[in-house]
Amino acid sequence: MSRVLIVTGGSRGIGAAISRLAAGDGWDVCVNYVAHAERAKEVVESVRACGREAVAVEADVSREGDVLALFAACEEALGAPTGLVNNAGIITGFGRLDNLADEDLRRTFEVNTISYFLCAREAIKRMSTRHGRRGGVIVNISSRAATSGMPGEYVHYAASKAAVNGLTRGLALEVAAEGIRVASVSPGLIDTEIQRPERFARIAPTTPMQRAGTPDEVAEAVVWLLSDKASYVTGADLSVTGGR
Ligand code: NAP
């Protein structure tokens, strides 16, 4: 089976690490980004340096039209995707719920949750044996926040990730007999630009391992789930939290 992977938000942080490691494991990679074209280009160059094909595609994955264009661009450049990593995410709005703005609540769910549904839907059309295709794998990047709830800080973000866990479990069962595996990875505190520096410095030493994780440590788990080594794993969530 050809190995063509779409990574949403592949330009930076965890998505960039996944794109690079997946290339090392034999995947051609469609690197999606929304704003940082230069960073996406660097990731594309790293993938090509591994001897794999790559393309960078600008798309705001919270918008249906952009998602359709992203999948069409991937098919044209690399072929139909057999892997999808739903990774693009944001944290917008901080504090108790009674201080959060309507705009931050809506944007959080559009980017962190709706985009995962839209991309998974388009992936299934190209992977399912029900649609005459040969199967595939979807990995959703959730968060430890989904189960901790993040009171006083990001209850809305936590809830947007709890919905991702629901998507993972339900969709895994829906397509299990159609050649598609669906799983999630839940990172704890990872050193990327999504972090508020003050909070990051305060929380990192309090984890059981007394440090934050790296994007590569998350990517290793994702690339394993994408691989045939995880051939009997579906509907599962893999925690990458340093014990948190
Ligand atoms: P990051 O460094 O801020 O990177 C975010 C990525 O998402 C960037 O590539 C960005 O693209 C892309 N993106 C944002 N909005 C987008 C949109 N509307 N359409 C397409 N792409 C979009 O964040 P990260 O820490 O790597 O986070 C990656 C995922 O891991 C997120 O889902 C996050 O919630 C989850 N996570 C992170 C942590 C952590 O501690 N870091 C913990 C648990 C879960 P541009 O470069 O173009 O802006």
PDB file of C-alpha atoms and ligand atoms in Angstrom:
ATOM      1  CA  MET A   1       0.000   0.000   0.000  1.00  0.00           C
ATOM      2  CA  SER A   2       1.305   3.491  -0.828  1.00  0.00           C
ATOM      3  CA  ARG A   3       2.101   5.501   2.266  1.00  0.00           C
ATOM      4  CA  VAL A   4       0.856   9.060   1.889  1.00  0.00           C
ATOM      5  CA  LEU A   5       0.333  11.004   5.092  1.00  0.00           C
ATOM      6  CA  ILE A   6      -1.463  14.299   5.725  1.00  0.00           C
ATOM      7  CA  VAL A   7      -0.336  16.108   8.894  1.00  0.00           C
ATOM      8  CA  THR A   8      -2.522  19.070   9.806  1.00  0.00           C
ATOM      9  CA  GLY A   9      -0.478  21.812  11.444  1.00  0.00           C
ATOM     10  CA  GLY A  10       2.716  20.149  10.229  1.00  0.00           C
ATOM     11  CA  SER A  11       4.730  23.364  10.081  1.00  0.00           C
ATOM     12  CA  ARG A  12       5.729  23.666  13.741  1.00  0.00           C
ATOM     13  CA  GLY A  13       5.915  21.902  17.101  1.00  0.00           C
ATOM     14  CA  ILE A  14       4.508  18.392  17.400  1.00  0.00           C
ATOM     15  CA  GLY A  15       3.225  18.319  13.787  1.00  0.00           C
ATOM     16  CA  ALA A  16       6.660  19.162  12.382  1.00  0.00           C
ATOM     17  CA  ALA A  17       8.256  16.394  14.475  1.00  0.00           C
ATOM     18  CA  ILE A  18       5.609  13.905  13.275  1.00  0.00           C
ATOM     19  CA  SER A  19       6.202  14.876   9.635  1.00  0.00           C
ATOM     20  CA  ARG A  20       9.966  14.380   9.938  1.00  0.00           C
ATOM     21  CA  LEU A  21       9.814  11.085  11.850  1.00  0.00           C
ATOM     22  CA  ALA A  22       7.111   9.692   9.555  1.00  0.00           C
ATOM     23  CA  ALA A  23       9.344  10.410   6.551  1.00  0.00           C
ATOM     24  CA  GLY A  24      12.051   8.342   8.233  1.00  0.00           C
ATOM     25  CA  ASP A  25       9.499   5.521   8.522  1.00  0.00           C
ATOM     26  CA  GLY A  26       8.697   5.592   4.792  1.00  0.00           C
ATOM     27  CA  TRP A  27       5.795   8.040   4.514  1.00  0.00           C
ATOM     28  CA  ASP A  28       5.432  10.726   1.848  1.00  0.00           C
ATOM     29  CA  VAL A  29       4.071  13.751   3.696  1.00  0.00           C
ATOM     30  CA  CYS A  30       1.582  16.515   2.932  1.00  0.00           C
ATOM     31  CA  VAL A  31       2.528  19.258   5.395  1.00  0.00           C
ATOM     32  CA  ASN A  32      -0.450  21.494   6.150  1.00  0.00           C
ATOM     33  CA  TYR A  33      -0.070  24.972   7.643  1.00  0.00           C
ATOM     34  CA  VAL A  34      -2.231  28.069   8.000  1.00  0.00           C
ATOM     35  CA  ALA A  35       0.178  30.992   8.491  1.00  0.00           C
ATOM     36  CA  HIS A  36       3.839  29.943   8.654  1.00  0.00           C
ATOM     37  CA  ALA A  37       4.740  29.072   5.042  1.00  0.00           C
ATOM     38  CA  GLU A  38       8.503  29.294   5.615  1.00  0.00           C
ATOM     39  CA  ARG A  39       8.355  26.867   8.544  1.00  0.00           C
ATOM     40  CA  ALA A  40       6.294  24.436   6.441  1.00  0.00           C
ATOM     41  CA  LYS A  41       8.860  24.717   3.644  1.00  0.00           C
ATOM     42  CA  GLU A  42      11.654  23.763   6.067  1.00  0.00           C
ATOM     43  CA  VAL A  43       9.699  20.658   7.105  1.00  0.00           C
ATOM     44  CA  VAL A  44       9.151  19.733   3.444  1.00  0.00           C
ATOM     45  CA  GLU A  45      12.914  19.997   2.887  1.00  0.00           C
ATOM     46  CA  SER A  46      13.590  17.710   5.883  1.00  0.00           C
ATOM     47  CA  VAL A  47      11.164  15.115   4.507  1.00  0.00           C
ATOM     48  CA  ARG A  48      12.835  15.245   1.092  1.00  0.00           C
ATOM     49  CA  ALA A  49      16.236  14.868   2.774  1.00  0.00           C
ATOM     50  CA  CYS A  50      14.937  11.459   3.998  1.00  0.00           C
ATOM     51  CA  GLY A  51      14.323  10.482   0.358  1.00  0.00           C
ATOM     52  CA  ARG A  52      10.516  10.856   0.562  1.00  0.00           C
ATOM     53  CA  GLU A  53       8.142  13.117  -1.373  1.00  0.00           C
ATOM     54  CA  ALA A  54       6.556  16.116   0.334  1.00  0.00           C
ATOM     55  CA  VAL A  55       4.348  19.098  -0.349  1.00  0.00           C
ATOM     56  CA  ALA A  56       3.308  22.065   1.797  1.00  0.00           C
ATOM     57  CA  VAL A  57      -0.352  23.075   1.549  1.00  0.00           C
ATOM     58  CA  GLU A  58      -1.890  26.175   3.103  1.00  0.00           C
ATOM     59  CA  ALA A  59      -5.370  25.508   4.512  1.00  0.00           C
ATOM     60  CA  ASP A  60      -7.356  26.665   7.519  1.00  0.00           C
ATOM     61  CA  VAL A  61      -8.625  23.232   8.516  1.00  0.00           C
ATOM     62  CA  SER A  62     -11.533  24.701  10.470  1.00  0.00           C
ATOM     63  CA  ARG A  63     -13.098  25.635   7.096  1.00  0.00           C
ATOM     64  CA  GLU A  64     -14.721  22.952   4.985  1.00  0.00           C
ATOM     65  CA  GLY A  65     -13.684  24.513   1.666  1.00  0.00           C
ATOM     66  CA  ASP A  66     -10.044  24.630   2.755  1.00  0.00           C
ATOM     67  CA  VAL A  67     -10.178  20.986   3.900  1.00  0.00           C
ATOM     68  CA  LEU A  68     -11.559  19.856   0.524  1.00  0.00           C
ATOM     69  CA  ALA A  69      -8.786  21.816  -1.214  1.00  0.00           C
ATOM     70  CA  LEU A  70      -6.147  20.313   1.120  1.00  0.00           C
ATOM     71  CA  PHE A  71      -7.150  16.733   0.286  1.00  0.00           C
ATOM     72  CA  ALA A  72      -7.360  17.553  -3.449  1.00  0.00           C
ATOM     73  CA  ALA A  73      -3.880  19.126  -3.358  1.00  0.00           C
ATOM     74  CA  CYS A  74      -2.485  16.086  -1.542  1.00  0.00           C
ATOM     75  CA  GLU A  75      -3.989  13.682  -4.086  1.00  0.00           C
ATOM     76  CA  GLU A  76      -2.631  15.683  -6.988  1.00  0.00           C
ATOM     77  CA  ALA A  77       0.904  16.000  -5.583  1.00  0.00           C
ATOM     78  CA  LEU A  78       1.410  12.684  -3.739  1.00  0.00           C
ATOM     79  CA  GLY A  79      -1.634  10.453  -4.299  1.00  0.00           C
ATOM     80  CA  ALA A  80      -4.600   9.617  -2.084  1.00  0.00           C
ATOM     81  CA  PRO A  81      -3.758   9.712   1.639  1.00  0.00           C
ATOM     82  CA  THR A  82      -3.518   6.412   3.527  1.00  0.00           C
ATOM     83  CA  GLY A  83      -2.639   8.197   6.771  1.00  0.00           C
ATOM     84  CA  LEU A  84      -4.012  11.285   8.509  1.00  0.00           C
ATOM     85  CA  VAL A  85      -2.729  12.954  11.645  1.00  0.00           C
ATOM     86  CA  ASN A  86      -5.233  15.465  13.005  1.00  0.00           C
ATOM     87  CA  ASN A  87      -2.825  17.703  14.896  1.00  0.00           C
ATOM     88  CA  ALA A  88      -3.577  21.395  14.176  1.00  0.00           C
ATOM     89  CA  GLY A  89      -4.611  23.080  17.392  1.00  0.00           C
ATOM     90  CA  ILE A  90      -4.753  26.361  19.255  1.00  0.00           C
ATOM     91  CA  ILE A  91      -5.161  27.700  22.747  1.00  0.00           C
ATOM     92  CA  THR A  92      -7.046  30.977  22.696  1.00  0.00           C
ATOM     93  CA  GLY A  93      -8.572  32.517  25.816  1.00  0.00           C
ATOM     94  CA  PHE A  94      -7.196  31.885  29.311  1.00  0.00           C
ATOM     95  CA  GLY A  95      -8.869  31.864  32.715  1.00  0.00           C
ATOM     96  CA  ARG A  96     -12.159  30.935  34.309  1.00  0.00           C
ATOM     97  CA  LEU A  97     -15.160  30.299  32.084  1.00  0.00           C
ATOM     98  CA  ASP A  98     -16.978  33.337  33.468  1.00  0.00           C
ATOM     99  CA  ASN A  99     -14.255  35.504  31.869  1.00  0.00           C
ATOM    100  CA  LEU A 100     -14.044  33.847  28.451  1.00  0.00           C
ATOM    101  CA  ALA A 101     -15.179  35.546  25.238  1.00  0.00           C
ATOM    102  CA  ASP A 102     -17.655  34.025  22.795  1.00  0.00           C
ATOM    103  CA  GLU A 103     -15.089  34.367  20.011  1.00  0.00           C
ATOM    104  CA  ASP A 104     -12.445  32.343  21.916  1.00  0.00           C
ATOM    105  CA  LEU A 105     -14.947  29.603  22.750  1.00  0.00           C
ATOM    106  CA  ARG A 106     -16.076  29.245  19.136  1.00  0.00           C
ATOM    107  CA  ARG A 107     -12.586  29.399  17.610  1.00  0.00           C
ATOM    108  CA  THR A 108     -11.293  26.766  20.059  1.00  0.00           C
ATOM    109  CA  PHE A 109     -13.930  24.258  18.994  1.00  0.00           C
ATOM    110  CA  GLU A 110     -13.670  25.136  15.287  1.00  0.00           C
ATOM    111  CA  VAL A 111      -9.904  24.530  15.140  1.00  0.00           C
ATOM    112  CA  ASN A 112      -9.450  21.816  17.778  1.00  0.00           C
ATOM    113  CA  THR A 113     -12.585  19.757  17.154  1.00  0.00           C
ATOM    114  CA  ILE A 114     -14.568  20.563  13.982  1.00  0.00           C
ATOM    115  CA  SER A 115     -11.401  20.402  11.863  1.00  0.00           C
ATOM    116  CA  TYR A 116     -10.729  16.854  13.124  1.00  0.00           C
ATOM    117  CA  PHE A 117     -14.220  15.763  12.045  1.00  0.00           C
ATOM    118  CA  LEU A 118     -13.909  17.398   8.617  1.00  0.00           C
ATOM    119  CA  CYS A 119     -10.472  15.934   7.900  1.00  0.00           C
ATOM    120  CA  ALA A 120     -11.448  12.471   9.189  1.00  0.00           C
ATOM    121  CA  ARG A 121     -14.540  12.541   6.961  1.00  0.00           C
ATOM    122  CA  GLU A 122     -12.472  13.318   3.857  1.00  0.00           C
ATOM    123  CA  ALA A 123      -9.877  10.708   4.840  1.00  0.00           C
ATOM    124  CA  ILE A 124     -12.492   7.964   5.187  1.00  0.00           C
ATOM    125  CA  LYS A 125     -13.789   8.633   1.679  1.00  0.00           C
ATOM    126  CA  ARG A 126     -10.267   7.909   0.421  1.00  0.00           C
ATOM    127  CA  MET A 127      -9.428   4.994   2.749  1.00  0.00           C
ATOM    128  CA  SER A 128     -12.530   2.895   3.384  1.00  0.00           C
ATOM    129  CA  THR A 129     -13.057  -0.433   1.647  1.00  0.00           C
ATOM    130  CA  ARG A 130     -16.713   0.665   1.606  1.00  0.00           C
ATOM    131  CA  HIS A 131     -15.605   3.326  -0.892  1.00  0.00           C
ATOM    132  CA  GLY A 132     -13.512   0.851  -2.887  1.00  0.00           C
ATOM    133  CA  ARG A 133     -10.250   1.930  -1.243  1.00  0.00           C
ATOM    134  CA  ARG A 134      -7.575  -0.099   0.543  1.00  0.00           C
ATOM    135  CA  GLY A 135      -7.645   1.131   4.130  1.00  0.00           C
ATOM    136  CA  GLY A 136      -5.627   3.541   6.246  1.00  0.00           C
ATOM    137  CA  VAL A 137      -4.893   5.002   9.662  1.00  0.00           C
ATOM    138  CA  ILE A 138      -6.109   8.132  11.443  1.00  0.00           C
ATOM    139  CA  VAL A 139      -4.307   9.428  14.535  1.00  0.00           C
ATOM    140  CA  ASN A 140      -5.886  12.278  16.486  1.00  0.00           C
ATOM    141  CA  ILE A 141      -3.749  14.443  18.757  1.00  0.00           C
ATOM    142  CA  SER A 142      -5.802  14.865  21.904  1.00  0.00           C
ATOM    143  CA  SER A 143      -4.431  16.061  25.248  1.00  0.00           C
ATOM    144  CA  ARG A 144      -4.044  15.084  28.895  1.00  0.00           C
ATOM    145  CA  ALA A 145      -6.279  18.126  29.394  1.00  0.00           C
ATOM    146  CA  ALA A 146      -9.242  16.136  28.068  1.00  0.00           C
ATOM    147  CA  THR A 147      -9.331  14.155  31.300  1.00  0.00           C
ATOM    148  CA  SER A 148      -7.807  16.679  33.763  1.00  0.00           C
ATOM    149  CA  GLY A 149     -10.321  19.409  32.814  1.00  0.00           C
ATOM    150  CA  MET A 150      -7.888  22.341  33.341  1.00  0.00           C
ATOM    151  CA  PRO A 151     -10.041  24.275  35.837  1.00  0.00           C
ATOM    152  CA  GLY A 152      -9.305  27.978  36.139  1.00  0.00           C
ATOM    153  CA  GLU A 153      -7.223  27.985  32.974  1.00  0.00           C
ATOM    154  CA  TYR A 154      -8.575  26.237  29.863  1.00  0.00           C
ATOM    155  CA  VAL A 155     -11.826  24.375  30.521  1.00  0.00           C
ATOM    156  CA  HIS A 156     -12.901  25.168  26.943  1.00  0.00           C
ATOM    157  CA  TYR A 157      -9.660  23.770  25.489  1.00  0.00           C
ATOM    158  CA  ALA A 158      -9.975  20.648  27.673  1.00  0.00           C
ATOM    159  CA  ALA A 159     -13.543  20.120  26.491  1.00  0.00           C
ATOM    160  CA  SER A 160     -12.524  20.545  22.842  1.00  0.00           C
ATOM    161  CA  LYS A 161     -10.059  17.675  23.369  1.00  0.00           C
ATOM    162  CA  ALA A 162     -12.568  15.532  25.290  1.00  0.00           C
ATOM    163  CA  ALA A 163     -14.709  15.727  22.149  1.00  0.00           C
ATOM    164  CA  VAL A 164     -11.719  14.447  20.167  1.00  0.00           C
ATOM    165  CA  ASN A 165     -11.620  11.400  22.463  1.00  0.00           C
ATOM    166  CA  GLY A 166     -15.282  10.793  21.672  1.00  0.00           C
ATOM    167  CA  LEU A 167     -14.562  11.076  17.958  1.00  0.00           C
ATOM    168  CA  THR A 168     -11.663   8.627  18.224  1.00  0.00           C
ATOM    169  CA  ARG A 169     -13.641   5.964  20.032  1.00  0.00           C
ATOM    170  CA  GLY A 170     -16.836   6.219  18.004  1.00  0.00           C
ATOM    171  CA  LEU A 171     -15.187   6.514  14.613  1.00  0.00           C
ATOM    172  CA  ALA A 172     -12.788   3.643  15.364  1.00  0.00           C
ATOM    173  CA  LEU A 173     -15.774   1.340  15.873  1.00  0.00           C
ATOM    174  CA  GLU A 174     -17.657   2.782  12.896  1.00  0.00           C
ATOM    175  CA  VAL A 175     -14.871   1.960  10.418  1.00  0.00           C
ATOM    176  CA  ALA A 176     -13.088  -0.946  12.130  1.00  0.00           C
ATOM    177  CA  ALA A 177     -14.377  -3.450   9.544  1.00  0.00           C
ATOM    178  CA  GLU A 178     -13.450  -1.144   6.632  1.00  0.00           C
ATOM    179  CA  GLY A 179      -9.657  -1.376   6.857  1.00  0.00           C
ATOM    180  CA  ILE A 180      -9.245   1.828   8.867  1.00  0.00           C
ATOM    181  CA  ARG A 181      -7.703   2.130  12.324  1.00  0.00           C
ATOM    182  CA  VAL A 182      -8.386   5.255  14.424  1.00  0.00           C
ATOM    183  CA  ALA A 183      -6.429   6.070  17.586  1.00  0.00           C
ATOM    184  CA  SER A 184      -5.331   9.075  19.599  1.00  0.00           C
ATOM    185  CA  VAL A 185      -2.258  10.296  21.411  1.00  0.00           C
ATOM    186  CA  SER A 186      -2.688  12.456  24.515  1.00  0.00           C
ATOM    187  CA  PRO A 187       0.407  14.529  25.226  1.00  0.00           C
ATOM    188  CA  GLY A 188       1.058  16.123  28.590  1.00  0.00           C
ATOM    189  CA  LEU A 189       3.189  19.254  28.841  1.00  0.00           C
ATOM    190  CA  ILE A 190       5.284  19.465  25.663  1.00  0.00           C
ATOM    191  CA  ASP A 191       7.871  22.127  24.837  1.00  0.00           C
ATOM    192  CA  THR A 192       6.343  24.012  21.868  1.00  0.00           C
ATOM    193  CA  GLU A 193       5.278  27.533  20.960  1.00  0.00           C
ATOM    194  CA  ILE A 194       1.682  26.846  22.050  1.00  0.00           C
ATOM    195  CA  GLN A 195       2.812  27.262  25.680  1.00  0.00           C
ATOM    196  CA  ARG A 196       2.556  30.396  27.810  1.00  0.00           C
ATOM    197  CA  PRO A 197       6.227  30.698  28.935  1.00  0.00           C
ATOM    198  CA  GLU A 198       5.487  31.588  32.570  1.00  0.00           C
ATOM    199  CA  ARG A 199       3.024  28.716  33.023  1.00  0.00           C
ATOM    200  CA  PHE A 200       5.336  26.289  31.223  1.00  0.00           C
ATOM    201  CA  ALA A 201       8.291  27.107  33.529  1.00  0.00           C
ATOM    202  CA  ARG A 202       6.068  26.723  36.605  1.00  0.00           C
ATOM    203  CA  ILE A 203       4.394  23.419  35.624  1.00  0.00           C
ATOM    204  CA  ALA A 204       7.265  21.487  34.004  1.00  0.00           C
ATOM    205  CA  PRO A 205       9.095  20.626  37.276  1.00  0.00           C
ATOM    206  CA  THR A 206       5.836  19.435  38.877  1.00  0.00           C
ATOM    207  CA  THR A 207       5.365  16.523  36.458  1.00  0.00           C
ATOM    208  CA  PRO A 208       6.348  13.090  37.887  1.00  0.00           C
ATOM    209  CA  MET A 209       9.367  13.008  35.536  1.00  0.00           C
ATOM    210  CA  GLN A 210      10.157  16.604  36.596  1.00  0.00           C
ATOM    211  CA  ARG A 211      10.406  17.856  33.029  1.00  0.00           C
ATOM    212  CA  ALA A 212       8.352  18.675  29.961  1.00  0.00           C
ATOM    213  CA  GLY A 213       8.284  16.326  26.983  1.00  0.00           C
ATOM    214  CA  THR A 214       9.703  17.018  23.542  1.00  0.00           C
ATOM    215  CA  PRO A 215       7.804  17.038  20.241  1.00  0.00           C
ATOM    216  CA  ASP A 216       9.907  14.041  19.146  1.00  0.00           C
ATOM    217  CA  GLU A 217       8.735  12.010  22.158  1.00  0.00           C
ATOM    218  CA  VAL A 218       5.121  12.544  21.044  1.00  0.00           C
ATOM    219  CA  ALA A 219       5.971  11.900  17.395  1.00  0.00           C
ATOM    220  CA  GLU A 220       7.496   8.490  18.224  1.00  0.00           C
ATOM    221  CA  ALA A 221       4.148   7.335  19.633  1.00  0.00           C
ATOM    222  CA  VAL A 222       2.244   8.687  16.627  1.00  0.00           C
ATOM    223  CA  VAL A 223       4.543   7.058  14.070  1.00  0.00           C
ATOM    224  CA  TRP A 224       4.198   3.732  15.871  1.00  0.00           C
ATOM    225  CA  LEU A 225       0.391   3.990  15.762  1.00  0.00           C
ATOM    226  CA  LEU A 226       0.608   4.810  12.038  1.00  0.00           C
ATOM    227  CA  SER A 227       2.747   1.746  11.388  1.00  0.00           C
ATOM    228  CA  ASP A 228       1.788  -1.877  10.791  1.00  0.00           C
ATOM    229  CA  LYS A 229       3.403  -2.651  14.165  1.00  0.00           C
ATOM    230  CA  ALA A 230       0.153  -1.290  15.654  1.00  0.00           C
ATOM    231  CA  SER A 231      -2.008  -3.395  13.316  1.00  0.00           C
ATOM    232  CA  TYR A 232      -4.394  -4.612  16.070  1.00  0.00           C
ATOM    233  CA  VAL A 233      -4.666  -1.212  17.815  1.00  0.00           C
ATOM    234  CA  THR A 234      -7.804   0.812  17.203  1.00  0.00           C
ATOM    235  CA  GLY A 235     -10.004   3.017  19.370  1.00  0.00           C
ATOM    236  CA  ALA A 236      -7.117   3.420  21.826  1.00  0.00           C
ATOM    237  CA  ASP A 237      -5.655   6.517  23.444  1.00  0.00           C
ATOM    238  CA  LEU A 238      -1.926   6.533  24.157  1.00  0.00           C
ATOM    239  CA  SER A 239      -0.808   8.830  26.971  1.00  0.00           C
ATOM    240  CA  VAL A 240       2.574  10.594  26.499  1.00  0.00           C
ATOM    241  CA  THR A 241       2.784  12.631  29.683  1.00  0.00           C
ATOM    242  CA  GLY A 242       5.847  11.744  31.741  1.00  0.00           C
ATOM    243  CA  GLY A 243       3.454  10.192  34.259  1.00  0.00           C
ATOM    244  CA  ARG A 244       1.148  13.179  34.606  1.00  0.00           C
TER     245      ARG A 244
HETATM  246  P1  NAP B   1       2.160  24.757  17.948  1.00  0.00           P
HETATM  247  O1  NAP B   1       3.631  24.592  18.100  1.00  0.00           O
HETATM  248  O2  NAP B   1       1.533  26.061  18.324  1.00  0.00           O
HETATM  249  O3  NAP B   1       1.757  24.371  16.446  1.00  0.00           O
HETATM  250  C1  NAP B   1       0.440  24.482  16.034  1.00  0.00           C
HETATM  251  C2  NAP B   1       0.330  24.032  14.592  1.00  0.00           C
HETATM  252  O4  NAP B   1      -1.054  24.069  14.211  1.00  0.00           O
HETATM  253  C3  NAP B   1       1.078  24.930  13.617  1.00  0.00           C
HETATM  254  O5  NAP B   1       1.641  24.115  12.614  1.00  0.00           O
HETATM  255  C4  NAP B   1      -0.025  25.817  13.044  1.00  0.00           C
HETATM  256  O6  NAP B   1       0.230  26.277  11.726  1.00  0.00           O
HETATM  257  C5  NAP B   1      -1.184  24.835  13.026  1.00  0.00           C
HETATM  258  N1  NAP B   1      -2.510  25.465  12.990  1.00  0.00           N
HETATM  259  C6  NAP B   1      -3.094  26.250  13.917  1.00  0.00           C
HETATM  260  N2  NAP B   1      -4.331  26.607  13.520  1.00  0.00           N
HETATM  261  C7  NAP B   1      -4.532  26.033  12.300  1.00  0.00           C
HETATM  262  C8  NAP B   1      -5.597  26.025  11.366  1.00  0.00           C
HETATM  263  N3  NAP B   1      -6.742  26.708  11.599  1.00  0.00           N
HETATM  264  N4  NAP B   1      -5.458  25.327  10.226  1.00  0.00           N
HETATM  265  C9  NAP B   1      -4.306  24.636   9.961  1.00  0.00           C
HETATM  266  N5  NAP B   1      -3.261  24.605  10.808  1.00  0.00           N
HETATM  267  C10 NAP B   1      -3.370  25.302  11.956  1.00  0.00           C
HETATM  268  O7  NAP B   1       1.377  23.669  18.841  1.00  0.00           O
HETATM  269  P2  NAP B   1       1.753  22.178  19.303  1.00  0.00           P
HETATM  270  O8  NAP B   1       2.080  22.232  20.742  1.00  0.00           O
HETATM  271  O9  NAP B   1       2.699  21.542  18.356  1.00  0.00           O
HETATM  272  O10 NAP B   1       0.314  21.495  19.216  1.00  0.00           O
HETATM  273  C11 NAP B   1      -0.011  20.490  18.270  1.00  0.00           C
HETATM  274  C12 NAP B   1      -1.214  19.716  18.814  1.00  0.00           C
HETATM  275  O11 NAP B   1      -0.852  19.096  20.049  1.00  0.00           O
HETATM  276  C13 NAP B   1      -2.434  20.592  19.119  1.00  0.00           C
HETATM  277  O12 NAP B   1      -3.611  19.915  18.761  1.00  0.00           O
HETATM  278  C14 NAP B   1      -2.358  20.759  20.626  1.00  0.00           C
HETATM  279  O13 NAP B   1      -3.615  21.043  21.199  1.00  0.00           O
HETATM  280  C15 NAP B   1      -1.830  19.390  21.025  1.00  0.00           C
HETATM  281  N6  NAP B   1      -1.214  19.330  22.356  1.00  0.00           N
HETATM  282  C16 NAP B   1      -0.108  20.067  22.640  1.00  0.00           C
HETATM  283  C17 NAP B   1       0.441  19.981  23.910  1.00  0.00           C
HETATM  284  C18 NAP B   1       1.645  20.771  24.331  1.00  0.00           C
HETATM  285  O14 NAP B   1       1.961  20.790  25.533  1.00  0.00           O
HETATM  286  N7  NAP B   1       2.380  21.419  23.408  1.00  0.00           N
HETATM  287  C19 NAP B   1      -0.145  19.142  24.885  1.00  0.00           C
HETATM  288  C20 NAP B   1      -1.272  18.404  24.532  1.00  0.00           C
HETATM  289  C21 NAP B   1      -1.792  18.495  23.272  1.00  0.00           C
HETATM  290  P3  NAP B   1       1.125  27.614  11.424  1.00  0.00           P
HETATM  291  O15 NAP B   1       2.550  27.227  11.712  1.00  0.00           O
HETATM  292  O16 NAP B   1       0.881  27.898   9.991  1.00  0.00           O
HETATM  293  O17 NAP B   1       0.626  28.674  12.352  1.00  0.00           O
END
